Every structure is written in C-alpha cells, then in structure tokens.
Coordinates of C-alpha atoms and ligand atoms in Angstrom, one line a residue:
X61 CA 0.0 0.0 0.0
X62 CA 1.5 3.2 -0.3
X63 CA 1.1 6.3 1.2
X64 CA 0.9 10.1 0.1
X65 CA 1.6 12.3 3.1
X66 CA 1.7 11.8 6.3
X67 CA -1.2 9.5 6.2
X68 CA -1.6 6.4 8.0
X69 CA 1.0 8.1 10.9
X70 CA 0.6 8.4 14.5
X71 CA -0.5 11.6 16.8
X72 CA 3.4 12.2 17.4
X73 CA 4.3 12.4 13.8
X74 CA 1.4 14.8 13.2
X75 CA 2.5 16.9 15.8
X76 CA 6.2 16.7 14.7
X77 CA 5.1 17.8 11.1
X78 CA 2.6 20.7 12.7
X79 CA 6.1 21.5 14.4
X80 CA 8.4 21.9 11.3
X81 CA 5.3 23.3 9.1
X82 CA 6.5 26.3 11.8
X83 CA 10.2 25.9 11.9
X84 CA 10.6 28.8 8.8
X85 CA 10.6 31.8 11.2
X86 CA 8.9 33.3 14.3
X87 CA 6.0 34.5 12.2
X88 CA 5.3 31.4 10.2
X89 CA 2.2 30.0 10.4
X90 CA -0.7 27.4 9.1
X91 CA -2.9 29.5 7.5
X92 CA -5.8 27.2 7.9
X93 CA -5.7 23.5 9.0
X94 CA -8.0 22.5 7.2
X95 CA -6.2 23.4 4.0
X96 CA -3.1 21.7 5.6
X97 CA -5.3 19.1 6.2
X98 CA -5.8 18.4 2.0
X99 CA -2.6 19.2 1.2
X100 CA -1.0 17.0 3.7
X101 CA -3.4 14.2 3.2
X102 CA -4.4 13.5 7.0
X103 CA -7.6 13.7 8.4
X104 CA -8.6 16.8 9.6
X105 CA -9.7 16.1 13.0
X106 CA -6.2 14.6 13.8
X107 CA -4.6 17.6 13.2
X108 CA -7.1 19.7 15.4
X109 CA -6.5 17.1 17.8
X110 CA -2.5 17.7 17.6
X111 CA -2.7 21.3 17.4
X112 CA -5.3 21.3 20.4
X113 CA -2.5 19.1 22.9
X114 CA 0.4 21.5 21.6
X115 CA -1.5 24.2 22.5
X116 CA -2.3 22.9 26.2
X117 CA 1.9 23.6 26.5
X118 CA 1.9 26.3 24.6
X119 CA 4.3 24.6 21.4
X120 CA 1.9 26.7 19.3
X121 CA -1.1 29.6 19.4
X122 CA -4.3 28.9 17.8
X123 CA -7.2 31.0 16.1
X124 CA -10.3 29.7 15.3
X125 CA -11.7 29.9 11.6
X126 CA -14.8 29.4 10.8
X127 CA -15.9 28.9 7.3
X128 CA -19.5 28.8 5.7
X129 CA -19.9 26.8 2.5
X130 CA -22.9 25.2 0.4
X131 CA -22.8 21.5 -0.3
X132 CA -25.4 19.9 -2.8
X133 CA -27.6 17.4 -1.9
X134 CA -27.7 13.5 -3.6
X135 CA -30.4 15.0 -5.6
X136 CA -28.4 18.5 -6.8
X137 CA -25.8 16.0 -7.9
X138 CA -28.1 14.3 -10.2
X139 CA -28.9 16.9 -11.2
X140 CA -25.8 17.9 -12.2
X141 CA -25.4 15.1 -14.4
X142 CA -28.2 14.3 -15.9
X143 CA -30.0 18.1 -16.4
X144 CA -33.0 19.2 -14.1
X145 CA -35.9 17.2 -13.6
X146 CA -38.1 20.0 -15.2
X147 CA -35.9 19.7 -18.3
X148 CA -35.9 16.3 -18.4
X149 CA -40.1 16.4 -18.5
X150 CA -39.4 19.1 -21.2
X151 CA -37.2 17.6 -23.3
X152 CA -39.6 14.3 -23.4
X153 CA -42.5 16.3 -23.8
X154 CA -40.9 18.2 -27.4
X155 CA -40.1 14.7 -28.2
X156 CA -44.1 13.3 -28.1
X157 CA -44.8 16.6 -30.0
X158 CA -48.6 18.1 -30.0
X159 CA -50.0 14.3 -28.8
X160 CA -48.5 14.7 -25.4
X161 CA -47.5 12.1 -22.8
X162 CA -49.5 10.1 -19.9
X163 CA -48.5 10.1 -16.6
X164 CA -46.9 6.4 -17.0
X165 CA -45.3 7.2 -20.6
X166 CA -43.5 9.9 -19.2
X167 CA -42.3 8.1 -15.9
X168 CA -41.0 5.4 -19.0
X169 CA -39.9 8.4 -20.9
X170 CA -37.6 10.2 -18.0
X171 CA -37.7 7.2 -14.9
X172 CA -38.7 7.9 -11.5
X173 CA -36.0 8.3 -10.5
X174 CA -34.3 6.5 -7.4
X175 CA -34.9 6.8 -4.2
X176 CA -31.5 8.4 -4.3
X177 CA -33.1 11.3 -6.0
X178 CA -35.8 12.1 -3.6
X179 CA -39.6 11.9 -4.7
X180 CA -39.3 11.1 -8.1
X181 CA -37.6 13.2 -11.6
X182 CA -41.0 12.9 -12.9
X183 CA -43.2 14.4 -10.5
X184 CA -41.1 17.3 -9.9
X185 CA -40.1 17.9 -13.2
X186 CA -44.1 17.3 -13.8
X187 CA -44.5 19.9 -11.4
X188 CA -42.5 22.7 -12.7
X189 CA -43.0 22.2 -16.3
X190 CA -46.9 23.3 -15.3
X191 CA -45.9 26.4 -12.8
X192 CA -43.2 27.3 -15.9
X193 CA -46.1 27.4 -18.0
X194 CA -44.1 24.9 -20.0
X195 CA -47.0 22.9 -20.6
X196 CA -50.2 22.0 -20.1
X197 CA -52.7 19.0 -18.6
X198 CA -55.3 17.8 -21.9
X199 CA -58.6 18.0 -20.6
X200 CA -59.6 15.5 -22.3
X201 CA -57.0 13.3 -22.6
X202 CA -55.2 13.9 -19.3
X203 CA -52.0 14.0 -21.0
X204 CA -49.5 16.8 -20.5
X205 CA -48.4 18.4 -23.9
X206 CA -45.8 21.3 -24.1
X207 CA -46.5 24.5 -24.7
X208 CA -43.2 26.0 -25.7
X209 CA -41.1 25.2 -28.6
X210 CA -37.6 25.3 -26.4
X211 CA -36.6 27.2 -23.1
X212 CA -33.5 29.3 -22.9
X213 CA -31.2 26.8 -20.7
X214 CA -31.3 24.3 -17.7
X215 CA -31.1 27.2 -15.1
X216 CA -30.8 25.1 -11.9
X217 CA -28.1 22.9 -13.2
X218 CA -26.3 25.6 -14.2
X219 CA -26.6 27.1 -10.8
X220 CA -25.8 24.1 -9.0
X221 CA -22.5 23.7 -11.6
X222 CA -21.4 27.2 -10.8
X223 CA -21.4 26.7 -7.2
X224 CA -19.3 23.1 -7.7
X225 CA -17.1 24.9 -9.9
X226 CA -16.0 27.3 -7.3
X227 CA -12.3 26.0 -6.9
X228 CA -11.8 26.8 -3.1
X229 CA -15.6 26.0 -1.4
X230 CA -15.1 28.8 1.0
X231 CA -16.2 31.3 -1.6
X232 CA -19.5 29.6 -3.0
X233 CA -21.8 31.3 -0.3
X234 CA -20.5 34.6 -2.9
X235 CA -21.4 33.0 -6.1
X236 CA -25.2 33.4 -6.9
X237 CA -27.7 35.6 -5.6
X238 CA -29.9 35.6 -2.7
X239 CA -33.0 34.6 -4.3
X240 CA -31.5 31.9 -5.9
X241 CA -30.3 30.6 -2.8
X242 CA -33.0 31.0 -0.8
X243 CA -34.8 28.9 -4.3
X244 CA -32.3 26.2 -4.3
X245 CA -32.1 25.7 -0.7
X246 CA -36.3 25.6 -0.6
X247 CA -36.0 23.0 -3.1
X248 CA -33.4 21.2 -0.7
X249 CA -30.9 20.6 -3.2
X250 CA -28.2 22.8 -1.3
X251 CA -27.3 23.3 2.6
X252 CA -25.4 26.0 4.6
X253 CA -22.9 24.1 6.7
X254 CA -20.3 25.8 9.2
X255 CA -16.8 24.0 9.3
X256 CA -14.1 24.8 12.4
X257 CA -10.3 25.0 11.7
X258 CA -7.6 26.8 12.7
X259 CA -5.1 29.3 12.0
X260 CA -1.8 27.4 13.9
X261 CA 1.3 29.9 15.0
X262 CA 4.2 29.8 17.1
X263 CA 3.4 29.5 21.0
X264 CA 5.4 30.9 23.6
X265 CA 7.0 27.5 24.3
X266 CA 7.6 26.8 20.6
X267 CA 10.5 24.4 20.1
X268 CA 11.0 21.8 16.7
X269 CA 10.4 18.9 18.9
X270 CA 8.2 18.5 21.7
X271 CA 9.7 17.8 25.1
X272 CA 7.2 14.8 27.0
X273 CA 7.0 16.4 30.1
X274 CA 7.2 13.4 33.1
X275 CA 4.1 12.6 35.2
X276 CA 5.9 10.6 37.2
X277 CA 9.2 10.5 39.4
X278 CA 10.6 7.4 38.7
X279 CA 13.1 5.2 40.8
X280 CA 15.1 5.5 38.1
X281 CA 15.4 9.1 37.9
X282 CA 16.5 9.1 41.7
X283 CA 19.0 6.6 41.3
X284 CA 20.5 8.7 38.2
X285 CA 19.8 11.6 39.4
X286 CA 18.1 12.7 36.5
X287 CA 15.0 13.9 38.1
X288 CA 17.2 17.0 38.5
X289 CA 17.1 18.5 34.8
X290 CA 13.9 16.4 33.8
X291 CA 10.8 18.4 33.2
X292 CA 7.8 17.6 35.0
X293 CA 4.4 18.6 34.6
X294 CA 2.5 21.0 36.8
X295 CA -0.2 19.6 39.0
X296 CA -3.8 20.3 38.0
X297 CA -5.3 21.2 40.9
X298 CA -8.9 21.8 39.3
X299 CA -9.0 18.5 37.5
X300 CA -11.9 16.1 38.4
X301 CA -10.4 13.1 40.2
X302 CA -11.3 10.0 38.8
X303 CA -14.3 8.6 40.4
X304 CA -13.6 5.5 42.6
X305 CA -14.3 2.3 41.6
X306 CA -15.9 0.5 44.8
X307 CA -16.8 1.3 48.2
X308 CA -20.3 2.8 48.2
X309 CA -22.3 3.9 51.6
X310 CA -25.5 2.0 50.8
X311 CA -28.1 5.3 51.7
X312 CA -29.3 3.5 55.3
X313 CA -25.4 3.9 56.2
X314 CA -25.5 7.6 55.2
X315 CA -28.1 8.4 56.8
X316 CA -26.7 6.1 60.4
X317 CA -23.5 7.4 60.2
X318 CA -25.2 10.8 59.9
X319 CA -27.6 10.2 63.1
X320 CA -24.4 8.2 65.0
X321 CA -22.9 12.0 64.1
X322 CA -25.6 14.2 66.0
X323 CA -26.2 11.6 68.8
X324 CA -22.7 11.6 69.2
X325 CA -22.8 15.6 69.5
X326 CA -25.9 15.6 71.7
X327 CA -23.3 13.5 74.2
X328 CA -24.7 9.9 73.9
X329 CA -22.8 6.8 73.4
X330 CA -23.0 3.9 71.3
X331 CA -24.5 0.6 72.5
X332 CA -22.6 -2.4 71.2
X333 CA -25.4 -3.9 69.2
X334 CA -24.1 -7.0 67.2
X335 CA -26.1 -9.4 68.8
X336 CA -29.0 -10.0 66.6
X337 CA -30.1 -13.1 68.0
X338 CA -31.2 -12.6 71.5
X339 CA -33.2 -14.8 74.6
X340 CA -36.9 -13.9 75.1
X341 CA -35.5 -12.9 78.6
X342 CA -34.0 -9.5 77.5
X343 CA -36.2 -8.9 74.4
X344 CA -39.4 -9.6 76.4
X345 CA -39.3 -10.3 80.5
X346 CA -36.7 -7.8 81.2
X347 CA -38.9 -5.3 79.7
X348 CA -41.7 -6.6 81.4
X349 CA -43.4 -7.6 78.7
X350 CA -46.2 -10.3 80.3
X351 CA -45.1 -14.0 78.9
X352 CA -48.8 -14.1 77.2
X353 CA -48.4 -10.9 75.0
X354 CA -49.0 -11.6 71.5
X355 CA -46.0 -10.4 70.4
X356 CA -44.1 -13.8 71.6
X357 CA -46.0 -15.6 69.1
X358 CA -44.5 -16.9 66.2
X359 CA -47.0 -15.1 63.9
X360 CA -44.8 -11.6 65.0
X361 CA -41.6 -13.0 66.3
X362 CA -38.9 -15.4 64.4
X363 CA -37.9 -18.0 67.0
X364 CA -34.6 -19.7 66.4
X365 CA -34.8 -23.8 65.8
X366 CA -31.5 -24.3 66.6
X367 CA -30.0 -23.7 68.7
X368 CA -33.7 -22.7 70.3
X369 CA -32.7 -21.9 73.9
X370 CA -30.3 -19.4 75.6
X371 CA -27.9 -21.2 77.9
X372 CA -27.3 -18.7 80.1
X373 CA -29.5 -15.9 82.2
X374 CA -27.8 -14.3 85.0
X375 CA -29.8 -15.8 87.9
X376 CA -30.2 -13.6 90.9
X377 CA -31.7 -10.9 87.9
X378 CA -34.2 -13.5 86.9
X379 CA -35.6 -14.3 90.1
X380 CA -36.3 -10.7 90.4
X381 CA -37.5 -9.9 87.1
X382 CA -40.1 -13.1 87.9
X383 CA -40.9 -12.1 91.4
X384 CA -41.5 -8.7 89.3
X385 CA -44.0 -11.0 86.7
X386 CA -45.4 -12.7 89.1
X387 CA -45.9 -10.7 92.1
X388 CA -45.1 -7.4 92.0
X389 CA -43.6 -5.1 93.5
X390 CA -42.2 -0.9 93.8
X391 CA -45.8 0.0 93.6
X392 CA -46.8 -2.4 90.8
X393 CA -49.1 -5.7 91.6
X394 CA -47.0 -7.7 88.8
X395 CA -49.3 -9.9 85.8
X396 CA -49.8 -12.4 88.8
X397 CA -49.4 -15.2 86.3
X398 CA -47.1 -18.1 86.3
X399 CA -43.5 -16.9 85.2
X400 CA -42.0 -19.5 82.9
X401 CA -38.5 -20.1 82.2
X402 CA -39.1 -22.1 79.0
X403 CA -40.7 -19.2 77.6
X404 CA -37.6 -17.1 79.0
X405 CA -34.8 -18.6 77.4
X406 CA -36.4 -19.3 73.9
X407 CA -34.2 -18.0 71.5
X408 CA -35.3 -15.2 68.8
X409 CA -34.3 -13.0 66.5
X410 CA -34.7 -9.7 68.7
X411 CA -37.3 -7.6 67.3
X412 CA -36.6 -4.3 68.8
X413 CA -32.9 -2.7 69.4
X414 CA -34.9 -2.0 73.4
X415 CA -33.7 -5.5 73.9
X416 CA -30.1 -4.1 74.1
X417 CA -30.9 -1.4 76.1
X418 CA -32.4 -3.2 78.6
X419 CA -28.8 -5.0 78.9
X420 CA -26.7 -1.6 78.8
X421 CA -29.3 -0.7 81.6
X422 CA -28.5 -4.1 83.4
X423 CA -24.9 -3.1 83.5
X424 CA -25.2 0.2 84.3
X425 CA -26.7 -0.7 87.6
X426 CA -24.5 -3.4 88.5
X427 CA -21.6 -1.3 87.3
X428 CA -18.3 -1.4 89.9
X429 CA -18.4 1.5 90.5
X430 CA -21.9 2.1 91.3
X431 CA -25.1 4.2 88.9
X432 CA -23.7 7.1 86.8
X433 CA -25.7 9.1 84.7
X434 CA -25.8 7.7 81.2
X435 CA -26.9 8.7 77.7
X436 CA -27.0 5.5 74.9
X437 CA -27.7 4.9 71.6
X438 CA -27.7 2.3 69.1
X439 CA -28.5 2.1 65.3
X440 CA -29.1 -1.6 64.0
X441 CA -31.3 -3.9 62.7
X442 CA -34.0 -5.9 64.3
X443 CA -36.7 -8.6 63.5
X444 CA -40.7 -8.7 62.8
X445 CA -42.5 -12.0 61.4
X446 CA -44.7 -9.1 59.1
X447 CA -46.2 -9.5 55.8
X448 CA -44.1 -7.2 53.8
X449 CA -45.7 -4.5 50.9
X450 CA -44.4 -1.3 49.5
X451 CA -43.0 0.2 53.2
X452 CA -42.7 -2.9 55.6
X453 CA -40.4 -5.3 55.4
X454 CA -39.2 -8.2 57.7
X455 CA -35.8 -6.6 58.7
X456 CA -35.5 -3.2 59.3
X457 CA -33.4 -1.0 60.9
X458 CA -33.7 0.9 64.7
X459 CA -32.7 4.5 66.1
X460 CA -33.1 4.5 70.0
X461 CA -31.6 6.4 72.0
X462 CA -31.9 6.5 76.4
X463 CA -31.1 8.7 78.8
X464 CA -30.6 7.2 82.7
X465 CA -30.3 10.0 85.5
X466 CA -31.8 11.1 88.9
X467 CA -35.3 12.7 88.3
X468 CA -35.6 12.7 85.4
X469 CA -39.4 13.9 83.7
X470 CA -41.7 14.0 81.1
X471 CA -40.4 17.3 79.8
X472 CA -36.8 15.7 79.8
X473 CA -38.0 13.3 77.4
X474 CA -40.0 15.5 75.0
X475 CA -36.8 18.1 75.3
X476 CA -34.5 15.7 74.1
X477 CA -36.6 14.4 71.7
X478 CA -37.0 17.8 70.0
X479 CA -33.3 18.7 70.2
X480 CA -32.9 15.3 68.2
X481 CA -35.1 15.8 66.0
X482 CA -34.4 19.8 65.4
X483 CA -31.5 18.7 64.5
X484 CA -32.7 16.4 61.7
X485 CA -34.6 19.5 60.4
X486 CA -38.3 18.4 62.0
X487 CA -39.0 21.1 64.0
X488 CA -43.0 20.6 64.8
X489 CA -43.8 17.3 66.8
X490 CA -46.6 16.3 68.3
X491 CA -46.8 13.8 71.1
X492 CA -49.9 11.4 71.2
X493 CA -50.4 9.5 74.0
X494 CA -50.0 5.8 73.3
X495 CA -49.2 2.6 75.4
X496 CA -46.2 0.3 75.5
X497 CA -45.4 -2.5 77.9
X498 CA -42.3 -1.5 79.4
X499 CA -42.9 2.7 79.2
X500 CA -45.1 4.3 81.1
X501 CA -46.1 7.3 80.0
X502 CA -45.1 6.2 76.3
X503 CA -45.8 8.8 73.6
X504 CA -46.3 8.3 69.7
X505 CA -44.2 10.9 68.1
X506 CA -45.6 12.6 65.0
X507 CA -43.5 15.1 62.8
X508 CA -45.0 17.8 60.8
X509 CA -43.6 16.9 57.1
X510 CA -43.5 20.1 54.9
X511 CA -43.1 18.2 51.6
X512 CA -45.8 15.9 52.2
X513 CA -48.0 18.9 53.9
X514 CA -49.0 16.4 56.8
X515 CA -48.2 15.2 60.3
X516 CA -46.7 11.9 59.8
X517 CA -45.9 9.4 62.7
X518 CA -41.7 9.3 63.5
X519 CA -41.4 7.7 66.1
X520 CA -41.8 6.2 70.3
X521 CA -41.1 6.9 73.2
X522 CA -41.5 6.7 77.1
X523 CA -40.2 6.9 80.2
X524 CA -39.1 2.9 81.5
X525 CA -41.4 1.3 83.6
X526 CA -40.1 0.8 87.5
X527 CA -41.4 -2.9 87.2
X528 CA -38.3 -2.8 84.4
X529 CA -35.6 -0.7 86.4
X530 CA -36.2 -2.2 89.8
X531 CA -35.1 -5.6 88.8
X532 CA -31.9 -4.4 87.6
X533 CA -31.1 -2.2 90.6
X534 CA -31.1 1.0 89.7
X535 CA -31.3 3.5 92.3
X536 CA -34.9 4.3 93.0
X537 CA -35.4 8.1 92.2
X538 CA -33.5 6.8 88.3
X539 CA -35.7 7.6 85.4
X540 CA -35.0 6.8 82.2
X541 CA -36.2 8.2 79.2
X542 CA -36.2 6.7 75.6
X543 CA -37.3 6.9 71.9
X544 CA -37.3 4.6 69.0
X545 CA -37.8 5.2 65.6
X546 CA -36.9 3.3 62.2
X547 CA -33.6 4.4 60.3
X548 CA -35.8 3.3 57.0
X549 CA -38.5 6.6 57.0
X550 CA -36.1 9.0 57.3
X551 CA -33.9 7.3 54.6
X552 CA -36.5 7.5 52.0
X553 CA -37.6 10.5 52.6
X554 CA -34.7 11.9 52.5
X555 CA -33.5 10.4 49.3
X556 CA -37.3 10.2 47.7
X557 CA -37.5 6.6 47.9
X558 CA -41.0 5.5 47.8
X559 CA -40.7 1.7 47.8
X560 CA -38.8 0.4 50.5
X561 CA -37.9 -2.9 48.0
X562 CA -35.8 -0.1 46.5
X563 CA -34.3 0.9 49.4
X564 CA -33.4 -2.5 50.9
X565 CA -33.2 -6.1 49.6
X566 CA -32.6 -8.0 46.1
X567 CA -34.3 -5.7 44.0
X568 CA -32.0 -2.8 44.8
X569 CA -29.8 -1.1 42.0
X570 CA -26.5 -1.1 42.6
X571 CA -26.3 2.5 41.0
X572 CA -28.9 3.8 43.1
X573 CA -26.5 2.9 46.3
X574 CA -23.4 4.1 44.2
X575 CA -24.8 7.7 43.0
X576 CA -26.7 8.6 46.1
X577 CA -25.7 11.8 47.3
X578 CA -24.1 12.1 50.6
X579 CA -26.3 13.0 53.7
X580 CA -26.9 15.6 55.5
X581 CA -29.5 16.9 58.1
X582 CA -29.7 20.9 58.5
X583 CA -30.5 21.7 61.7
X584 CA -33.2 24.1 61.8
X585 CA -33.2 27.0 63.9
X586 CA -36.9 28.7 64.3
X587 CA -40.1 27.4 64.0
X588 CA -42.3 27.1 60.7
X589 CA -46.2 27.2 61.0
X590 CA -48.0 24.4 60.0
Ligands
LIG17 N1 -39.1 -0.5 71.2 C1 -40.1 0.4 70.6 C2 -40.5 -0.1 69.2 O1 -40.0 -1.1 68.8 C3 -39.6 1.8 70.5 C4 -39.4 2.4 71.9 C5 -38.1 2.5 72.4 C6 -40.4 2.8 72.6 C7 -37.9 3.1 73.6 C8 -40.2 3.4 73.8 C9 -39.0 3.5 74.3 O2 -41.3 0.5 68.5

C-alpha cells in the first residue's frame, strides 16, 4: 500500500510535522488546518486534535476559523449530471410533439428516478413544467403536452454547476444571488454548513520537537539523578479526580452514620449492638413484657430452631424480674401469672434494638463503680414476622436512644426528643399519647412533614417502667427516658424513595446505592407554622 503524506502516521508524527510546518521563522504560520489538512493528506480532526494538545503547552497559538460553505444534496448531484428534472419532463414532452404524454409514458420516458433522488424526476419535473407554464394537462385526454417550442437553458443545473465549480468552497456562499439561494435551498438541493479549523502559530514555548514532560518521578530518575534536569508537569489542581471504583455507603449507612454523628454531639454513646439473635428474657421479661403478650408468638416473632434456647440468664436478675412478673412489686401488683423459664430462654431474633438497652441498663446498675448518669444509643437492625408490601419489610433497621439520671421527667423526654429531631430538620412534633409494655407514660411521636404537607408518625417513646428498672437495681429516684424510631422513613424521605424494595433487599440497584448523594440533616433553627 502506499502512502501520500503523512497518512496512515501516528498523533506524534502529526505533531512533529505541525512543528516543522512552523520551523521557517517566528511568524510562520498554518494559514488554515483545514487546508493543511488536503494538502497533507491527514484527516482533519487529527490535526485539530494535535494542534489542540500543543497548544495545552503552549508549542503553538491557535485561532479559530470558521468557514460557511454550500454543499449539494444527492439530488443537486443528479442533477448535475443528468440536467433538471423540469428539463428532463421538457425535453420528453418536445419529443411526443402536440400528442403529449401520460402520466406512466412519461415516468418510462424520464424514470422515476431512485430513491437516491428524492420523490421522483418525474413528478417534480411534472410539477415545474406546469408552474413554468411549459406545458399543459389535456382536458380530455389527461396528457401533458408542451407549450413552448424550447426554453433558454437548464437554469438550476447551471446554478448548482457554478457553485461546484467554485475552486476553493469557501467562496460559493458569494457566487449566486440571494433569491437563488434562498430557491435552491427551498428546493433542498443545497445546505449552509459551518466548518471549524484553525489558524496554527508559534506559542510561547515553541521548540522543533516537543519535550514529553514526566508525570511521574521514577526510581530511576533518583537513582541517576536525573530527576534534577527532567521536566515535569505541573499539578492540576482543578481537575476532576477519577471517580472510585468501589466502596459505596449504601443510603441507610448515610443516613446512620449521619444520626451516630448528631447523637454523638448531643453526648450519647454507642450501645454495642451485634447481637442479633437474642433470649426472650432480654427482648421480652426484662422489659416486662407479660409471657402471654401476643408479640411472643410466632405469627410476629422469628424464633430460632436451633439452637432454640439461651444457655445462660444471669440468675439472681431473673428471680427478680419473675418475682416482678409474678408478684409485683415498687408499687406495681405484677401480671400475677405463672412466670416461665421455658418461655424465658427461647431464643429469637430480637425484634426491637430495646432488647439491648435493657442490657446496657443491666450493666449500668451493677456497674463497679456504682449508677452514673448515662446517655446510649444504638442504630441496627431488628426482627418482625410481618407481611411485607411497599413500606414494611421483615428486617429493618432501629434509632433508640436513652437517657438514665436522677429525676428525670416528662419534659426531659420530649426536650430531648425535640433537640434530636431539630437537629434532623423536623421542628413541629406532636406527642400522642400511646401505650407500650415497658414505658409508662409512652408517647407516639408525629413530625409535621413540609413536603408531604401532613403530620406523619416518627417515632416512640416513654419513660421505663419501674417494674423494668427495679429488677436491675437502679437506684430508686432513676428515670429513664427513651425513643425509637426506624432508620428506613427518614432514609426514603430523604433520598425520595418510595418503595422500601428499592431501598433495601434483592431488587436494589446497585447504582442507586453508588450515586446517592451524601447525607446531611440541617438543623433548623426557628419554628415554621403548619
Ligand atoms: N421498642 C419500641 C419499638 O420497637 C420503641 C421504643 C423505644 C419505645 C424506647 C419506647 C422507648 O417501637
């Protein structure tokens, strides 16, 4: 094969001929690359491309051009060769003489031309042979005879030829006049387009030869010492970094790690809370939840088969938390029911993140050093035998947060409730009264939602139970406050999820979790009116 040019060459031979097209002088220049382009013989775009790179180091300088030009349609080049289709018509017509032609002796006559050539030679040449007044439709016969002996010339080839014949393109927008434009381009046979180039001249770094600056210092260049004299390039600070491959927050993370972030701030501490399979003892009896509530069936609750029992309850706290079931006692009568330890130590997955808290509660009492005031939290998943549909599913994951100190009241709880919550941006909260086996008072918690427009349940809450605190040992005059709500509501909400399949389990796209912004919760300062 061989080769004219610089054809068939690499982007660094390009850029070493763009180089010595400039070597002449300090003023030389590429007039226009496209023109160096045809005389050169390589694409076009490769040489913008070139010029374009040595221009990022300043080798050379460029100006944009921008030229105008006609180009002729498929059909305008037919036309150029075979004559117009209204002279083609013509010329059959004289040829019938004064008997005229039918529509399909003509289409024999001329052809219909090919798709190539748009709708047809003969209907258009049909067409302007009758608004020339060139010839006319028989009555009678429905033929088309022509009216004129001869017509001066084939005026639309000879447009279209003098606009090809223009030697340099960039010139044929100067050729006709504007109504003849304006007619061949309404007959689609030519079209304006706009071409870029360049005008290429010495840069400030110009050199013969381009220098490859190093990205990289190399161990080589340190052991020859070469990094020294070789030149590197400068860091882009503004340059996008290129986006990481794995390693996404999946949205429920973003929006824990963002709630682990203000609990943290708002002084509470984490509850370790890997333990997702639990005894009935500290999901349910701990919390004084009777042994008959309906929640210990397996209809709400997913027992474990194996192994189905807990093998070890700390003792002296179960007597009491019995006696508690049982009989009673700070105040409270008990369930008076038989309290039994087959039903204690059944094994479960827990179904609330209160079982842990009950634990960290445990502790704190019997902690060496005696009750402090506490303030826990955990974030983690938890348990419910439900049927599942577009919001419930049969995992899902907890807030809770406690607060253990002397005296504590009602207006403690609903205080800390709205600091929490303020600081997830829900400022109006109502509290409903509502019941709960180990709270007492216990509190629904609804939040005023300003994109939905209504008051939306968040959350629970209560102040523990002394049938639950006794048993552990707290100090008598310890209250402790808590709330509960799911990580899930916020989550969609925030990211305008309205399925929680999309949010969590099989059906979730992997993009989703990898382009979901990061989180954040404004705090919000004032009060808005409902
Ligand atoms: N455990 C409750 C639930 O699962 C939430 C809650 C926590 C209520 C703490 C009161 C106090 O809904």
């Amino acid at each position: 094969m061989t080769t004219t040019g610089i054809m068939g060459s690499g982007s660094n031979d390009v850029e070493s001929s763009i180089l010595s097209a400039l070597s002449g002088g300090t003023d030389s220049i590429i007039s226009d690359t496209y023109a160096y382009s045809v005389e050169s013989n390589v694409d076009h775009n490769s040489i913008v491309g070139s010029c374009k790179s040595l221009a990022t180091d300043a080798y050379v300088s460029l100006t944009e051009i921008s030229t105008q030009f006609y180009v002729l349609s498929t059909e305008a080049e037919d036309i150029v060769s075979n004559g117009s289709q209204e002279i083609r018509v013509l010329n059959a017509l004289l040829l019938a003489g004064g008997a005229g032609l039918s529509n399909e002796e003509l289409e024999n006559a001329v052809g219909g031309g090919g798709e190539s050539v748009g709708s047809g030679v003969c209907k258009i040449g049909v067409g302007n042979c009758l608004k020339n007044r060139w010839a006319r439709k028989d009555k009678a016969s429905g033929k088309l005879i022509a009216i004129v002996d001869s017509v001066s010339g084939d005026d639309v080839r000879d447009q279209l030829l003098r606009l090809k014949s223009v030697s340099s393109k960039e010139d044929n927008t100067k050729v006709l006049d504007d109504p003849t434009y304006v007619a061949l381009k309404r007959r689609k046979l030519i079209a304006l387009v706009t071409r870029k180039s360049y005008t290429v001249s010495r840069g400030p770094n110009y050199a013969p030869t381009r220098t490859r600056k190093a990205a990289d210092l190399t161990r080589e260049m340190l052991e020859s010492g070469s990094w020294k004299t070789t030149p590197f390039k400068e860091y882009n600070f503004r340059t996008l970094g290129e986006s990481v491959g794995g390693g996404h927050l999946h949205p429920l993370l973003k929006v824990r790690a963002e709630f682990r972030k203000i609990l943290m701030e708002m002084g509470f501490e984490e509850m370790p809370t890997d333990k997702w399979v639990e005894s009935s003892f500290w999901n349910f009896d701990t919390l004084f939840q009777p042994q008959s509530h309906p929640a210990r069936d397996a209809h709400d609750t997913f027992f474990i088969k194996e192994p189905c029992r807990t093998i070890s309850i700390p003792e002296e706290y179960y007597d009491r938390v019995k006696a508690m079931h049982e009989t009673g006692g700070s105040g409270s009568i008990g369930y008076r029911t038989v309290f039994q330890r087959e039903e204690a130590t059944k094994n479960l997955l827990r179904t609330h993140t209160t079982a842990i808290s009950s634990r960290m509660l445990y502790k704190l009492a019997n902690r060496p050093g005696g009750f402090k005031p506490a303030r826990y939290f955990s974030i983690d998943r938890v348990f419910r035998n439900e049927s599942m549909d577009a919001t419930h599913l049969c995992e899902f994951h907890q807030v809770e947060g406690l607060v253990a100190d002397y005296n504590l009241s009602l207006g403690d709880l609903i205080g800390t409730i709205e600091t929490f919550f303020r600081k997830i941006g829900i400022t109006q909260l109502r509290f409903k009264p509502a019941f709960n086996p180990y709270t007492e008072p216990s509190m629904e918690v609804f939040g005023y939602h300003p994109d939905l427009k209504k008051w939306t349940e968040i959350g629970n809450s209560g102040m523990f139970r002394p049938e639950m605190l006794a048993p552990m040992g707290l100090p008598k005059d310890v209250r402790v406050i808590a709330w509960g709500l799911s990580l899930e509501r916020p989550t969609m909400i925030k990211y305008r999820i309205d399925n929680i399949r999309n949010l969590f389990g099989h059906k979730v796209d992997m993009g989703m979790t990898r382009n979901a912004p990061i989180c954040r919760f404004e705090e919000k300062e004032e009060e808005e009116k409902a």
